[in-house]
Coordinates of N, CA and C in Angstrom, one line a residue:
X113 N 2.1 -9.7 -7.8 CA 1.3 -9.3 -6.6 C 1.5 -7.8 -6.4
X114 N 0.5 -6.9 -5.7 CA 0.5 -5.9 -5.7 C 1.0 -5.5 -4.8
X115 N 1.6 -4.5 -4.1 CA 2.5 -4.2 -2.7 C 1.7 -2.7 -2.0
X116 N 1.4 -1.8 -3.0 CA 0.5 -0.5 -3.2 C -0.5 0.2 -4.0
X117 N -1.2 0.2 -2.7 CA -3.1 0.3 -3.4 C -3.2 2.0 -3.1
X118 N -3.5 2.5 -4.3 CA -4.4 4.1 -4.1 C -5.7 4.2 -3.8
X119 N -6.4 4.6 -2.8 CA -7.8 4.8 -2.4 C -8.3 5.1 -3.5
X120 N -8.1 5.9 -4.6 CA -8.7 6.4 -5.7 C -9.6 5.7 -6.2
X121 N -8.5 4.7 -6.7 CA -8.8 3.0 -7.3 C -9.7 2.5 -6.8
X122 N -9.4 2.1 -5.6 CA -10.4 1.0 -4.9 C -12.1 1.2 -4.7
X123 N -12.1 2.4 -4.5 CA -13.4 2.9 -4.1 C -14.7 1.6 -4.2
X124 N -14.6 1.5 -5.8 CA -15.8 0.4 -6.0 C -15.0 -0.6 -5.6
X125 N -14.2 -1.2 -4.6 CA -13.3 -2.5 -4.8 C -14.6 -3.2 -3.6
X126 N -14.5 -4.2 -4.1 CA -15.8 -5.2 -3.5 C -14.8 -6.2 -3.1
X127 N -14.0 -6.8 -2.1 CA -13.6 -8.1 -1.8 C -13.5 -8.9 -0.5
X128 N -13.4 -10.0 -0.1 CA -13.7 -10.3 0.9 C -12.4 -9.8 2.2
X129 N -12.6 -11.0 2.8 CA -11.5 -10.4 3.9 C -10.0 -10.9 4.0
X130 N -10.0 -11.1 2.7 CA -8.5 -11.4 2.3 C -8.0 -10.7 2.2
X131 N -8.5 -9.5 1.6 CA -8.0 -8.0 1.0 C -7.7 -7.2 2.3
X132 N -8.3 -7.3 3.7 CA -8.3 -6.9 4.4 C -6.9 -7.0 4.8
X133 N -6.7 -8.7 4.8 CA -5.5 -9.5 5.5 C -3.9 -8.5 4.9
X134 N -4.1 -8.1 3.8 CA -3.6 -7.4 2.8 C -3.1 -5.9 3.3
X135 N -3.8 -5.1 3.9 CA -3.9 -3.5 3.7 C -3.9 -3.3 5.4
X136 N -5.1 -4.0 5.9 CA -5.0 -4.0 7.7 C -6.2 -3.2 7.7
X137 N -6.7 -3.7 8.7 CA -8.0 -3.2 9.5 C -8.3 -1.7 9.1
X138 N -7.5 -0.7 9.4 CA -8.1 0.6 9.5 C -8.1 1.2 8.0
X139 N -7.1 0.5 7.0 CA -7.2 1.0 5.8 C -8.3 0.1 5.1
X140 N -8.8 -0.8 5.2 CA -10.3 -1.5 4.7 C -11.5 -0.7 5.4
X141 N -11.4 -0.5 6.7 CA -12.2 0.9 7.2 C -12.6 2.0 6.4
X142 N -11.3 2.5 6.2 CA -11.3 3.8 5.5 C -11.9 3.7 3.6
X143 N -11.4 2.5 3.5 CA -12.2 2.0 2.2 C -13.2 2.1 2.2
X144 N -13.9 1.5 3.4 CA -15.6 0.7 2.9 C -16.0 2.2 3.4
X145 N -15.4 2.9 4.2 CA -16.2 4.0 4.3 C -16.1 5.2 2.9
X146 N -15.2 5.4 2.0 CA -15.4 6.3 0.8 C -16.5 5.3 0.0
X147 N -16.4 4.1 -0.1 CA -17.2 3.3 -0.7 C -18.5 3.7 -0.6
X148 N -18.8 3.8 0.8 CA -19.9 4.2 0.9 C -20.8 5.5 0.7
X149 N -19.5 6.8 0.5 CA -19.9 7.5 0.1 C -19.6 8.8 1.0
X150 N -19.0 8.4 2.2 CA -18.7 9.5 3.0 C -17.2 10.1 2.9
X151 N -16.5 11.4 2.8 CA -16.1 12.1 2.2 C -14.3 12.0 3.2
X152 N -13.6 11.0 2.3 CA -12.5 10.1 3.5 C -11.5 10.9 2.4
X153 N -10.4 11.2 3.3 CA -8.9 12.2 2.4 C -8.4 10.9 1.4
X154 N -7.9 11.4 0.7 CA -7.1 10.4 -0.3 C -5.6 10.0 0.8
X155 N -5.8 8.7 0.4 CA -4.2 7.6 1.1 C -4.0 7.3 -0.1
X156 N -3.3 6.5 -0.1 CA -2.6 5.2 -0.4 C -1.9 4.5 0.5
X157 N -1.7 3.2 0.7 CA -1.4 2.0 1.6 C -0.7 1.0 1.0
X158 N 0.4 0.8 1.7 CA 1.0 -0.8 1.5 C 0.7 -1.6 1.7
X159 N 1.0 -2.6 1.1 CA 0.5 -3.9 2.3 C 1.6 -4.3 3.3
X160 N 1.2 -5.0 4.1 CA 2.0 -5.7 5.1 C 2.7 -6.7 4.6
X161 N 2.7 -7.2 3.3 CA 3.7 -8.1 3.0 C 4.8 -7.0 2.7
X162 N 4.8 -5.6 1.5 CA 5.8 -4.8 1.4 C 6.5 -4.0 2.4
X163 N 6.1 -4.2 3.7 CA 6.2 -3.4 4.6 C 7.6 -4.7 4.9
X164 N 7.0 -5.7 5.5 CA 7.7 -6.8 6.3 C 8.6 -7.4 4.8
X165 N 8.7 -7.3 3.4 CA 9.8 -7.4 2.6 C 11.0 -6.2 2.8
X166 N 10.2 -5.4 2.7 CA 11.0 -4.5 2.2 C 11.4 -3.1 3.3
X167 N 10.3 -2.7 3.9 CA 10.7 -1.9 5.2 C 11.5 -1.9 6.3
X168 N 11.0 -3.1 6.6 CA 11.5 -4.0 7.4 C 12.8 -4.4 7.6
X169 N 13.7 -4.8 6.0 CA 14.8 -4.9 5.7 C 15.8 -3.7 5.8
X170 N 15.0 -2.6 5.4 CA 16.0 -1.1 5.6 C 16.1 -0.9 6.7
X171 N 15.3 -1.4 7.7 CA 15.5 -1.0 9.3 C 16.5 -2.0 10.0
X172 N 16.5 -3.1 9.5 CA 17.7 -3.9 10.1 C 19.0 -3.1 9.7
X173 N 19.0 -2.8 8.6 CA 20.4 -2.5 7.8 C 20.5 -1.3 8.4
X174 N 19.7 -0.2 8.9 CA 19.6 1.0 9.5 C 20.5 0.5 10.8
X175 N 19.9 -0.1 11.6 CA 20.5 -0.5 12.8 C 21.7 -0.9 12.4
X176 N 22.2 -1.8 11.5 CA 23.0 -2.5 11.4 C 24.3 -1.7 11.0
X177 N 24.2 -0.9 11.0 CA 25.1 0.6 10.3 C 25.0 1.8 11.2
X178 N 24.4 1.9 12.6 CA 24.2 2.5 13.6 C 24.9 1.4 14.7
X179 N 24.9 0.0 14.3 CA 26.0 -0.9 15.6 C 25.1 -1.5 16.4
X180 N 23.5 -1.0 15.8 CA 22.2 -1.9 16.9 C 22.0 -3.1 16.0
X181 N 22.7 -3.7 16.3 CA 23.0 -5.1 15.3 C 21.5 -5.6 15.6
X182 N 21.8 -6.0 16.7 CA 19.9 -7.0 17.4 C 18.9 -6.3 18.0
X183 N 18.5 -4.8 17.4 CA 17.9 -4.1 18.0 C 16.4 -4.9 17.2
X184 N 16.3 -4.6 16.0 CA 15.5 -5.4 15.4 C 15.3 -6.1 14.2
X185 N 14.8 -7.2 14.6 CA 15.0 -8.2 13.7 C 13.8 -9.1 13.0
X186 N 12.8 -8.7 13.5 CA 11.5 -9.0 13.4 C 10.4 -7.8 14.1
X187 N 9.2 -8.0 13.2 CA 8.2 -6.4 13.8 C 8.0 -6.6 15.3
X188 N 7.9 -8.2 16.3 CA 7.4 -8.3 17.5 C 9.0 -7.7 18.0
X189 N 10.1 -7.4 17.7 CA 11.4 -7.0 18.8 C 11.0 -5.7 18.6
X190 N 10.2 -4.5 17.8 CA 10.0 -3.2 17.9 C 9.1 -3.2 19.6
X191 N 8.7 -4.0 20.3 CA 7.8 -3.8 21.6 C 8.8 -3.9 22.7
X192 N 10.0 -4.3 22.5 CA 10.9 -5.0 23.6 C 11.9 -3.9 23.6
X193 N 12.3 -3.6 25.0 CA 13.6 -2.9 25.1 C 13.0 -1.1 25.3
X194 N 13.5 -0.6 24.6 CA 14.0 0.6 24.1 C 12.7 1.2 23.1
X195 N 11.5 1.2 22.9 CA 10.7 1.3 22.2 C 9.9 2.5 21.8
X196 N 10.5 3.4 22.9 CA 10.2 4.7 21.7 C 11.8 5.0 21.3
X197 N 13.0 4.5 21.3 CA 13.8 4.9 19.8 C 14.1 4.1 19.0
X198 N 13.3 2.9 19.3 CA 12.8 2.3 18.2 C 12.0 2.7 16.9
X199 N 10.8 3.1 18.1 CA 10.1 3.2 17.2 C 10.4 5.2 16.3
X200 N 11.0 6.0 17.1 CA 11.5 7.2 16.5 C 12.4 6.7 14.8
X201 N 13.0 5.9 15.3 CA 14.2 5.2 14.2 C 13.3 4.7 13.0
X202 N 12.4 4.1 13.2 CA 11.1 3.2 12.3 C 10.3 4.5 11.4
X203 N 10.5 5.6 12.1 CA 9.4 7.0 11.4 C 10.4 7.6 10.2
X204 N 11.5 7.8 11.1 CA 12.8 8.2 10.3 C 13.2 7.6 8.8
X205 N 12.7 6.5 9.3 CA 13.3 5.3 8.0 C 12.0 5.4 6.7
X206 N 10.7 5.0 7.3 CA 9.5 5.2 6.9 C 9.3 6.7 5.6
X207 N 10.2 7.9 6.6 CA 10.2 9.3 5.7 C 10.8 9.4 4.8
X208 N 12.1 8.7 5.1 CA 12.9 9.0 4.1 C 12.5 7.7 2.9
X209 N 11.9 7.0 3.4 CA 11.6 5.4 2.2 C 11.4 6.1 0.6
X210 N 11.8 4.9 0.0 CA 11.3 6.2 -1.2 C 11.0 4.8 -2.3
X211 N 9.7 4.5 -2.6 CA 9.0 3.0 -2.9 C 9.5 2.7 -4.0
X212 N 10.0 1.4 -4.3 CA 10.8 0.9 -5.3 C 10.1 0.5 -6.3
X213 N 10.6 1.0 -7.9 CA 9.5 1.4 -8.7 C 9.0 -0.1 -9.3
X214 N 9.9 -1.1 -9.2 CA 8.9 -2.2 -9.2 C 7.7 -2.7 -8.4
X215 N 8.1 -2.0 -7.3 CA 6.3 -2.2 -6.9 C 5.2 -1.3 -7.3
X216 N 6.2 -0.4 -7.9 CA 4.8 0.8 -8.0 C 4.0 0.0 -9.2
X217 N 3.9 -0.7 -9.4 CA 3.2 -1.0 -10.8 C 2.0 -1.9 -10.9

């Protein structure tokens, strides 16, 4: 399974809305619109399964090593509480991520 897609790539990608389910609304946007021919910056995008394997997991262990044991433990506890240093903590982690080369492939 693939975890990260380069806009590059996709451009001619024709698929239904599964692929959507995959990447998320604004990055199939941003697709169908270079697709189309209008002049969109180069991304690339995760999917939401690598995000919720693997991001997800460094932000627990983040907290977990900062003593915010139950700060979060699933993506719906980032809305509860304390949620802009949550969500500061989630950007932090995000920057420094550095994508594990088994998925790069």
């Amino acid at each position: 399974m693939k975890y990260i897609y380069n806009i590059d790539k996709l451009k001619n990608h024709n698929e239904n809305t599964v692929f959507e389910e995959k990447i998320g609304k604004k990055a199939q946007n941003l697709l169908e619109l270079a697709a189309a021919g209008f002049n969109v910056p180069h991304f690339s995008v995760i999917t939401n399964r690598y995000f919720k394997e693997v991001i997800l997991k460094e932000i627990e262990m983040y907290n977990q090593e900062a003593g915010n044991n139950d700060e979060i433990k699933d993506w719906n506890a980032v809305f509860s509480g304390n949620t802009e240093r949550k969500i500061e903590n989630i950007i932090r982690i995000i920057k420094n991520h550095k994508i594990k080369e088994e998925f790069e492939k």
